[in-house]
């Protein structure tokens, strides 16, 4: 297949943050590219991130080291919190599952009722 053993073994990976940093390098949350630490290959696959108690926090999909496909995140209660759709590292769609879909281009006018700002911070 032309893939390294590390690439094949990590194609579907599940673990905690501490375990993640032993296997992978990069910083995908800041637009970085994700590499397999052992071989320095760009990562292709799916990571299921667990919190320290073993609960699912996120499912992250990558192609050539970039987010690609649906990225899902759960809250501490185990409810699906948000999802984002990526195409080769570019954000295509974002939605908050415990509320309304998020539209980054929409202006929120609080001039008529400033108390509405509280809605932005409620879960």
mmCIF file of N, CA and C in Angstrom:
data_model
loop_
_atom_site.group_PDB
_atom_site.id
_atom_site.type_symbol
_atom_site.label_atom_id
_atom_site.label_comp_id
_atom_site.label_asym_id
_atom_site.label_seq_id
_atom_site.Cartn_x
_atom_site.Cartn_y
_atom_site.Cartn_z
ATOM 1 N N UNK A 1 0.819 -1.206 0.000
ATOM 2 C CA UNK A 1 0.000 0.000 0.000
ATOM 3 C C UNK A 1 0.857 1.262 0.000
ATOM 4 N N UNK A 2 2.136 1.125 0.287
ATOM 5 C CA UNK A 2 3.011 2.284 0.329
ATOM 6 C C UNK A 2 2.951 3.040 1.641
ATOM 7 N N UNK A 3 2.124 2.574 2.564
ATOM 8 C CA UNK A 3 2.000 3.236 3.861
ATOM 9 C C UNK A 3 2.953 2.593 4.862
ATOM 10 N N UNK A 4 3.438 3.377 5.803
ATOM 11 C CA UNK A 4 4.278 2.827 6.861
ATOM 12 C C UNK A 4 3.402 2.054 7.854
ATOM 13 N N UNK A 5 4.028 1.221 8.652
ATOM 14 C CA UNK A 5 3.301 0.479 9.681
ATOM 15 C C UNK A 5 2.651 1.446 10.665
ATOM 16 N N UNK A 6 3.337 2.523 11.027
ATOM 17 C CA UNK A 6 2.776 3.521 11.945
ATOM 18 C C UNK A 6 1.531 4.156 11.342
ATOM 19 N N UNK A 7 1.566 4.463 10.053
ATOM 20 C CA UNK A 7 0.422 5.065 9.376
ATOM 21 C C UNK A 7 -0.780 4.127 9.391
ATOM 22 N N UNK A 8 -0.549 2.864 9.158
ATOM 23 C CA UNK A 8 -1.630 1.868 9.168
ATOM 24 C C UNK A 8 -2.183 1.695 10.578
ATOM 25 N N UNK A 9 -1.302 1.594 11.568
ATOM 26 C CA UNK A 9 -1.739 1.399 12.960
ATOM 27 C C UNK A 9 -2.524 2.590 13.494
ATOM 28 N N UNK A 10 -2.190 3.798 13.058
ATOM 29 C CA UNK A 10 -2.824 5.003 13.586
ATOM 30 C C UNK A 10 -3.993 5.505 12.740
ATOM 31 N N UNK A 11 -4.348 4.764 11.695
ATOM 32 C CA UNK A 11 -5.417 5.219 10.799
ATOM 33 C C UNK A 11 -6.733 5.456 11.540
ATOM 34 N N UNK A 12 -7.035 4.628 12.510
ATOM 35 C CA UNK A 12 -8.176 4.835 13.410
ATOM 36 C C UNK A 12 -7.600 4.760 14.817
ATOM 37 N N UNK A 13 -7.463 5.926 15.462
ATOM 38 C CA UNK A 13 -6.802 5.983 16.761
ATOM 39 C C UNK A 13 -7.740 6.573 17.803
ATOM 40 N N UNK A 14 -7.686 6.036 19.010
ATOM 41 C CA UNK A 14 -8.485 6.525 20.137
ATOM 42 C C UNK A 14 -7.585 6.657 21.351
ATOM 43 N N UNK A 15 -7.705 7.800 22.054
ATOM 44 C CA UNK A 15 -6.902 7.980 23.251
ATOM 45 C C UNK A 15 -7.085 9.349 23.873
ATOM 46 N N UNK A 16 -6.373 9.561 24.976
ATOM 47 C CA UNK A 16 -6.447 10.827 25.714
ATOM 48 C C UNK A 16 -5.442 11.833 25.151
ATOM 49 N N UNK A 17 -5.542 13.062 25.641
ATOM 50 C CA UNK A 17 -4.633 14.112 25.203
ATOM 51 C C UNK A 17 -3.177 13.761 25.439
ATOM 52 N N UNK A 18 -2.879 13.200 26.602
ATOM 53 C CA UNK A 18 -1.488 12.837 26.916
ATOM 54 C C UNK A 18 -0.975 11.785 25.938
ATOM 55 N N UNK A 19 -1.809 10.816 25.600
ATOM 56 C CA UNK A 19 -1.419 9.773 24.642
ATOM 57 C C UNK A 19 -1.278 10.354 23.235
ATOM 58 N N UNK A 20 -2.156 11.302 22.902
ATOM 59 C CA UNK A 20 -2.136 11.956 21.596
ATOM 60 C C UNK A 20 -0.771 12.574 21.326
ATOM 61 N N UNK A 21 -0.225 13.290 22.290
ATOM 62 C CA UNK A 21 1.037 14.005 22.077
ATOM 63 C C UNK A 21 2.232 13.072 21.955
ATOM 64 N N UNK A 22 2.081 11.823 22.368
ATOM 65 C CA UNK A 22 3.156 10.849 22.154
ATOM 66 C C UNK A 22 3.127 10.320 20.720
ATOM 67 N N UNK A 23 1.948 10.312 20.104
ATOM 68 C CA UNK A 23 1.780 9.749 18.762
ATOM 69 C C UNK A 23 1.856 10.788 17.649
ATOM 70 N N UNK A 24 1.377 12.012 17.936
ATOM 71 C CA UNK A 24 1.214 13.011 16.879
ATOM 72 C C UNK A 24 1.960 14.302 17.205
ATOM 73 N N UNK A 25 2.294 15.058 16.161
ATOM 74 C CA UNK A 25 2.942 16.363 16.312
ATOM 75 C C UNK A 25 2.197 17.366 15.439
ATOM 76 N N UNK A 26 2.222 18.622 15.848
ATOM 77 C CA UNK A 26 1.526 19.668 15.111
ATOM 78 C C UNK A 26 0.484 20.301 15.998
ATOM 79 N N UNK A 27 -0.203 21.263 15.462
ATOM 80 C CA UNK A 27 -1.238 21.949 16.226
ATOM 81 C C UNK A 27 -2.414 22.256 15.309
ATOM 82 N N UNK A 28 -3.313 21.278 15.101
ATOM 83 C CA UNK A 28 -4.418 21.471 14.169
ATOM 84 C C UNK A 28 -5.405 22.552 14.589
ATOM 85 N N UNK A 29 -5.521 22.852 15.878
ATOM 86 C CA UNK A 29 -6.471 23.872 16.313
ATOM 87 C C UNK A 29 -6.030 25.271 15.907
ATOM 88 N N UNK A 30 -4.787 25.447 15.523
ATOM 89 C CA UNK A 30 -4.285 26.751 15.086
ATOM 90 C C UNK A 30 -3.887 26.740 13.610
ATOM 91 N N UNK A 31 -4.534 25.864 12.856
ATOM 92 C CA UNK A 31 -4.280 25.828 11.418
ATOM 93 C C UNK A 31 -3.043 25.065 11.019
ATOM 94 N N UNK A 32 -2.422 24.384 11.961
ATOM 95 C CA UNK A 32 -1.206 23.616 11.661
ATOM 96 C C UNK A 32 -1.522 22.290 10.998
ATOM 97 N N UNK A 33 -0.501 21.648 10.537
ATOM 98 C CA UNK A 33 -0.611 20.343 9.892
ATOM 99 C C UNK A 33 -0.295 19.280 10.943
ATOM 100 N N UNK A 34 -1.032 18.173 10.920
ATOM 101 C CA UNK A 34 -0.809 17.100 11.880
ATOM 102 C C UNK A 34 0.070 16.011 11.260
ATOM 103 N N UNK A 35 1.129 15.649 11.974
ATOM 104 C CA UNK A 35 2.071 14.631 11.543
ATOM 105 C C UNK A 35 2.050 13.456 12.505
ATOM 106 N N UNK A 36 2.449 12.297 11.999
ATOM 107 C CA UNK A 36 2.727 11.153 12.865
ATOM 108 C C UNK A 36 4.124 11.396 13.421
ATOM 109 N N UNK A 37 4.241 11.456 14.726
ATOM 110 C CA UNK A 37 5.506 11.828 15.353
ATOM 111 C C UNK A 37 6.645 10.873 14.970
ATOM 112 N N UNK A 38 6.376 9.580 14.973
ATOM 113 C CA UNK A 38 7.406 8.576 14.726
ATOM 114 C C UNK A 38 8.007 8.663 13.324
ATOM 115 N N UNK A 39 7.176 8.938 12.319
ATOM 116 C CA UNK A 39 7.642 8.886 10.929
ATOM 117 C C UNK A 39 7.638 10.238 10.217
ATOM 118 N N UNK A 40 7.042 11.250 10.825
ATOM 119 C CA UNK A 40 6.880 12.588 10.256
ATOM 120 C C UNK A 40 6.029 12.588 8.977
ATOM 121 N N UNK A 41 5.203 11.545 8.796
ATOM 122 C CA UNK A 41 4.258 11.517 7.679
ATOM 123 C C UNK A 41 3.056 12.382 8.023
ATOM 124 N N UNK A 42 2.445 12.989 6.997
ATOM 125 C CA UNK A 42 1.182 13.682 7.209
ATOM 126 C C UNK A 42 0.147 12.657 7.639
ATOM 127 N N UNK A 43 -0.692 13.028 8.609
ATOM 128 C CA UNK A 43 -1.666 12.077 9.143
ATOM 129 C C UNK A 43 -2.902 11.990 8.257
ATOM 130 N N UNK A 44 -3.327 10.751 7.995
ATOM 131 C CA UNK A 44 -4.570 10.440 7.297
ATOM 132 C C UNK A 44 -5.335 9.464 8.171
ATOM 133 N N UNK A 45 -6.526 9.857 8.617
ATOM 134 C CA UNK A 45 -7.299 8.939 9.432
ATOM 135 C C UNK A 45 -8.249 9.659 10.358
ATOM 136 N N UNK A 46 -8.718 8.905 11.347
ATOM 137 C CA UNK A 46 -9.710 9.404 12.294
ATOM 138 C C UNK A 46 -9.201 9.229 13.716
ATOM 139 N N UNK A 47 -9.262 10.317 14.468
ATOM 140 C CA UNK A 47 -8.854 10.306 15.875
ATOM 141 C C UNK A 47 -10.094 10.490 16.735
ATOM 142 N N UNK A 48 -10.278 9.591 17.704
ATOM 143 C CA UNK A 48 -11.329 9.760 18.702
ATOM 144 C C UNK A 48 -10.631 10.191 19.983
ATOM 145 N N UNK A 49 -10.849 11.457 20.359
ATOM 146 C CA UNK A 49 -10.202 12.028 21.543
ATOM 147 C C UNK A 49 -11.060 11.759 22.773
ATOM 148 N N UNK A 50 -10.420 11.254 23.824
ATOM 149 C CA UNK A 50 -11.097 10.960 25.087
ATOM 150 C C UNK A 50 -10.597 11.901 26.166
ATOM 151 N N UNK A 51 -11.476 12.231 27.122
ATOM 152 C CA UNK A 51 -11.010 13.031 28.248
ATOM 153 C C UNK A 51 -10.309 12.114 29.248
ATOM 154 N N UNK A 52 -9.843 12.667 30.347
ATOM 155 C CA UNK A 52 -9.089 11.878 31.327
ATOM 156 C C UNK A 52 -9.925 10.802 32.003
ATOM 157 N N UNK A 53 -11.251 10.898 31.899
ATOM 158 C CA UNK A 53 -12.145 9.887 32.477
ATOM 159 C C UNK A 53 -12.580 8.854 31.439
ATOM 160 N N UNK A 54 -12.038 8.956 30.224
ATOM 161 C CA UNK A 54 -12.356 7.995 29.178
ATOM 162 C C UNK A 54 -13.613 8.316 28.389
ATOM 163 N N UNK A 55 -14.183 9.501 28.582
ATOM 164 C CA UNK A 55 -15.389 9.900 27.848
ATOM 165 C C UNK A 55 -14.990 10.541 26.520
ATOM 166 N N UNK A 56 -15.807 10.315 25.496
ATOM 167 C CA UNK A 56 -15.527 10.864 24.176
ATOM 168 C C UNK A 56 -15.647 12.385 24.208
ATOM 169 N N UNK A 57 -14.591 13.070 23.740
ATOM 170 C CA UNK A 57 -14.581 14.534 23.628
ATOM 171 C C UNK A 57 -14.749 14.991 22.184
ATOM 172 N N UNK A 58 -14.118 14.261 21.265
ATOM 173 C CA UNK A 58 -14.153 14.696 19.872
ATOM 174 C C UNK A 58 -13.823 13.542 18.940
ATOM 175 N N UNK A 59 -14.327 13.651 17.715
ATOM 176 C CA UNK A 59 -13.921 12.778 16.615
ATOM 177 C C UNK A 59 -13.383 13.712 15.545
ATOM 178 N N UNK A 60 -12.104 13.517 15.214
ATOM 179 C CA UNK A 60 -11.386 14.403 14.300
ATOM 180 C C UNK A 60 -10.950 13.598 13.080
ATOM 181 N N UNK A 61 -11.287 14.070 11.903
ATOM 182 C CA UNK A 61 -10.934 13.372 10.667
ATOM 183 C C UNK A 61 -9.897 14.206 9.907
ATOM 184 N N UNK A 62 -8.883 13.512 9.373
ATOM 185 C CA UNK A 62 -7.777 14.183 8.689
ATOM 186 C C UNK A 62 -7.491 13.554 7.337
ATOM 187 N N UNK A 63 -7.028 14.400 6.432
ATOM 188 C CA UNK A 63 -6.501 13.960 5.149
ATOM 189 C C UNK A 63 -5.284 14.833 4.859
ATOM 190 N N UNK A 64 -4.173 14.187 4.618
ATOM 191 C CA UNK A 64 -2.911 14.891 4.350
ATOM 192 C C UNK A 64 -2.596 15.914 5.443
ATOM 193 N N UNK A 65 -2.860 15.530 6.691
ATOM 194 C CA UNK A 65 -2.513 16.356 7.840
ATOM 195 C C UNK A 65 -3.481 17.470 8.166
ATOM 196 N N UNK A 66 -4.565 17.610 7.391
ATOM 197 C CA UNK A 66 -5.530 18.689 7.616
ATOM 198 C C UNK A 66 -6.893 18.107 7.946
ATOM 199 N N UNK A 67 -7.681 18.890 8.717
ATOM 200 C CA UNK A 67 -9.059 18.484 8.954
ATOM 201 C C UNK A 67 -9.735 18.239 7.609
ATOM 202 N N UNK A 68 -10.501 17.140 7.543
ATOM 203 C CA UNK A 68 -11.229 16.837 6.316
ATOM 204 C C UNK A 68 -12.430 15.968 6.683
ATOM 205 N N UNK A 69 -13.615 16.454 6.392
ATOM 206 C CA UNK A 69 -14.832 15.736 6.748
ATOM 207 C C UNK A 69 -15.448 16.349 7.991
ATOM 208 N N UNK A 70 -16.272 15.575 8.669
ATOM 209 C CA UNK A 70 -16.990 16.070 9.840
ATOM 210 C C UNK A 70 -16.136 15.956 11.090
ATOM 211 N N UNK A 71 -16.036 17.061 11.822
ATOM 212 C CA UNK A 71 -15.347 17.118 13.106
ATOM 213 C C UNK A 71 -16.435 17.305 14.157
ATOM 214 N N UNK A 72 -16.542 16.369 15.100
ATOM 215 C CA UNK A 72 -17.608 16.402 16.110
ATOM 216 C C UNK A 72 -17.012 16.548 17.497
ATOM 217 N N UNK A 73 -17.713 17.329 18.352
ATOM 218 C CA UNK A 73 -17.249 17.527 19.727
ATOM 219 C C UNK A 73 -18.408 17.325 20.696
ATOM 220 N N UNK A 74 -18.105 16.713 21.852
ATOM 221 C CA UNK A 74 -19.092 16.437 22.883
ATOM 222 C C UNK A 74 -18.794 17.247 24.129
ATOM 223 N N UNK A 75 -19.833 17.556 24.901
ATOM 224 C CA UNK A 75 -19.625 18.266 26.166
ATOM 225 C C UNK A 75 -19.378 17.250 27.288
ATOM 226 N N UNK A 76 -19.168 17.743 28.499
ATOM 227 C CA UNK A 76 -18.846 16.870 29.628
ATOM 228 C C UNK A 76 -19.991 15.940 30.008
ATOM 229 N N UNK A 77 -21.226 16.307 29.630
ATOM 230 C CA UNK A 77 -22.389 15.467 29.929
ATOM 231 C C UNK A 77 -22.569 14.360 28.890
ATOM 232 N N UNK A 78 -21.750 14.364 27.849
ATOM 233 C CA UNK A 78 -21.822 13.333 26.826
ATOM 234 C C UNK A 78 -22.751 13.657 25.667
ATOM 235 N N UNK A 79 -23.233 14.893 25.599
ATOM 236 C CA UNK A 79 -24.103 15.302 24.498
ATOM 237 C C UNK A 79 -23.269 15.898 23.370
ATOM 238 N N UNK A 80 -23.673 15.582 22.139
ATOM 239 C CA UNK A 80 -23.007 16.176 20.983
ATOM 240 C C UNK A 80 -23.189 17.676 21.069
ATOM 241 N N UNK A 81 -22.077 18.410 21.090
ATOM 242 C CA UNK A 81 -22.112 19.857 21.311
ATOM 243 C C UNK A 81 -22.037 20.636 20.007
ATOM 244 N N UNK A 82 -21.075 20.289 19.153
ATOM 245 C CA UNK A 82 -20.920 21.020 17.909
ATOM 246 C C UNK A 82 -20.335 20.120 16.834
ATOM 247 N N UNK A 83 -20.584 20.510 15.596
ATOM 248 C CA UNK A 83 -19.998 19.817 14.453
ATOM 249 C C UNK A 83 -19.540 20.843 13.435
ATOM 250 N N UNK A 84 -18.464 20.515 12.774
ATOM 251 C CA UNK A 84 -17.937 21.361 11.712
ATOM 252 C C UNK A 84 -17.591 20.469 10.531
ATOM 253 N N UNK A 85 -17.795 20.979 9.355
ATOM 254 C CA UNK A 85 -17.459 20.253 8.136
ATOM 255 C C UNK A 85 -16.273 20.949 7.484
ATOM 256 N N UNK A 86 -15.231 20.175 7.195
ATOM 257 C CA UNK A 86 -14.025 20.719 6.576
ATOM 258 C C UNK A 86 -13.777 20.055 5.233
ATOM 259 N N UNK A 87 -13.173 20.814 4.339
ATOM 260 C CA UNK A 87 -12.739 20.293 3.052
ATOM 261 C C UNK A 87 -11.276 20.680 2.882
ATOM 262 N N UNK A 88 -10.388 19.716 3.016
ATOM 263 C CA UNK A 88 -8.935 19.922 2.897
ATOM 264 C C UNK A 88 -8.435 21.071 3.765
ATOM 265 N N UNK A 89 -8.900 21.102 5.008
ATOM 266 C CA UNK A 89 -8.436 22.093 5.967
ATOM 267 C C UNK A 89 -9.243 23.367 6.007
ATOM 268 N N UNK A 90 -10.171 23.545 5.081
ATOM 269 C CA UNK A 90 -10.983 24.755 5.026
ATOM 270 C C UNK A 90 -12.354 24.494 5.649
ATOM 271 N N UNK A 91 -12.767 25.350 6.571
ATOM 272 C CA UNK A 91 -14.076 25.234 7.203
ATOM 273 C C UNK A 91 -15.165 25.525 6.181
ATOM 274 N N UNK A 92 -16.115 24.585 6.042
ATOM 275 C CA UNK A 92 -17.207 24.724 5.090
ATOM 276 C C UNK A 92 -18.514 25.055 5.818
ATOM 277 N N UNK A 93 -18.733 24.408 6.961
ATOM 278 C CA UNK A 93 -19.984 24.587 7.702
ATOM 279 C C UNK A 93 -19.724 24.337 9.181
ATOM 280 N N UNK A 94 -20.449 25.052 10.016
ATOM 281 C CA UNK A 94 -20.306 24.899 11.461
ATOM 282 C C UNK A 94 -21.695 24.947 12.080
ATOM 283 N N UNK A 95 -21.989 24.038 12.999
ATOM 284 C CA UNK A 95 -23.280 24.103 13.686
ATOM 285 C C UNK A 95 -23.115 23.722 15.147
ATOM 286 N N UNK A 96 -23.904 24.400 15.968
ATOM 287 C CA UNK A 96 -23.963 24.101 17.391
ATOM 288 C C UNK A 96 -25.166 23.199 17.578
ATOM 289 N N UNK A 97 -24.979 22.043 18.151
ATOM 290 C CA UNK A 97 -26.052 21.055 18.252
ATOM 291 C C UNK A 97 -27.019 21.344 19.383
ATOM 292 N N UNK A 98 -26.574 22.042 20.401
ATOM 293 C CA UNK A 98 -27.459 22.415 21.505
ATOM 294 C C UNK A 98 -27.916 23.845 21.277
ATOM 295 N N UNK A 99 -28.540 24.111 20.161
ATOM 296 C CA UNK A 99 -28.982 25.449 19.821
ATOM 297 C C UNK A 99 -29.168 25.557 18.330
ATOM 298 N N UNK A 100 -29.070 26.742 17.810
ATOM 299 C CA UNK A 100 -29.260 26.978 16.391
ATOM 300 C C UNK A 100 -27.938 26.926 15.648
ATOM 301 N N UNK A 101 -27.988 26.609 14.350
ATOM 302 C CA UNK A 101 -26.751 26.638 13.562
ATOM 303 C C UNK A 101 -26.089 28.007 13.655
ATOM 304 N N UNK A 102 -24.790 28.013 13.696
ATOM 305 C CA UNK A 102 -24.014 29.240 13.820
ATOM 306 C C UNK A 102 -23.736 29.815 12.437
ATOM 307 N N UNK A 103 -24.053 31.060 12.248
ATOM 308 C CA UNK A 103 -23.786 31.749 10.986
ATOM 309 C C UNK A 103 -22.813 32.888 11.282
ATOM 310 N N UNK A 104 -21.554 32.675 10.954
ATOM 311 C CA UNK A 104 -20.513 33.657 11.282
ATOM 312 C C UNK A 104 -20.695 34.974 10.545
ATOM 313 N N UNK A 105 -21.453 34.964 9.460
ATOM 314 C CA UNK A 105 -21.644 36.197 8.695
ATOM 315 C C UNK A 105 -22.826 37.029 9.209
ATOM 316 N N UNK A 106 -23.587 36.484 10.156
ATOM 317 C CA UNK A 106 -24.761 37.182 10.669
ATOM 318 C C UNK A 106 -24.347 38.165 11.770
ATOM 319 N N UNK A 107 -24.871 39.373 11.688
ATOM 320 C CA UNK A 107 -24.607 40.384 12.706
ATOM 321 C C UNK A 107 -25.682 40.272 13.775
ATOM 322 N N UNK A 108 -25.259 40.210 15.019
ATOM 323 C CA UNK A 108 -26.198 40.137 16.130
ATOM 324 C C UNK A 108 -26.402 41.549 16.661
ATOM 325 N N UNK A 109 -27.610 42.066 16.521
ATOM 326 C CA UNK A 109 -27.928 43.431 16.944
ATOM 327 C C UNK A 109 -28.486 43.407 18.364
ATOM 328 N N UNK A 110 -27.720 43.951 19.290
ATOM 329 C CA UNK A 110 -28.140 43.981 20.690
ATOM 330 C C UNK A 110 -28.592 45.372 21.120
ATOM 331 N N UNK A 111 -28.695 46.277 20.181
ATOM 332 C CA UNK A 111 -29.016 47.660 20.531
ATOM 333 C C UNK A 111 -30.409 47.819 21.131
ATOM 334 N N UNK A 112 -31.369 46.998 20.724
ATOM 335 C CA UNK A 112 -32.733 47.113 21.241
ATOM 336 C C UNK A 112 -32.891 46.442 22.604
ATOM 337 N N UNK A 113 -32.121 45.391 22.840
ATOM 338 C CA UNK A 113 -32.232 44.664 24.109
ATOM 339 C C UNK A 113 -30.844 44.147 24.513
ATOM 340 N N UNK A 114 -30.026 44.980 25.185
ATOM 341 C CA UNK A 114 -28.664 44.574 25.566
ATOM 342 C C UNK A 114 -28.617 43.337 26.461
ATOM 343 N N UNK A 115 -29.694 43.009 27.146
ATOM 344 C CA UNK A 115 -29.684 41.823 28.009
ATOM 345 C C UNK A 115 -29.570 40.528 27.189
ATOM 346 N N UNK A 116 -29.814 40.614 25.882
ATOM 347 C CA UNK A 116 -29.718 39.442 25.012
ATOM 348 C C UNK A 116 -28.288 38.917 24.903
ATOM 349 N N UNK A 117 -27.301 39.724 25.293
ATOM 350 C CA UNK A 117 -25.912 39.281 25.235
ATOM 351 C C UNK A 117 -25.715 38.023 26.080
ATOM 352 N N UNK A 118 -26.509 37.839 27.118
ATOM 353 C CA UNK A 118 -26.412 36.638 27.956
ATOM 354 C C UNK A 118 -26.644 35.365 27.156
ATOM 355 N N UNK A 119 -27.470 35.442 26.127
ATOM 356 C CA UNK A 119 -27.753 34.263 25.286
ATOM 357 C C UNK A 119 -26.506 33.740 24.596
ATOM 358 N N UNK A 120 -25.546 34.606 24.355
ATOM 359 C CA UNK A 120 -24.315 34.194 23.682
ATOM 360 C C UNK A 120 -23.461 33.272 24.534
ATOM 361 N N UNK A 121 -23.671 33.321 25.850
ATOM 362 C CA UNK A 121 -22.809 32.567 26.758
ATOM 363 C C UNK A 121 -23.521 31.440 27.470
ATOM 364 N N UNK A 122 -24.791 31.242 27.223
ATOM 365 C CA UNK A 122 -25.529 30.141 27.844
ATOM 366 C C UNK A 122 -25.302 28.868 27.055
ATOM 367 N N UNK A 123 -25.307 27.755 27.769
ATOM 368 C CA UNK A 123 -25.147 26.458 27.099
ATOM 369 C C UNK A 123 -26.486 25.873 26.764
#
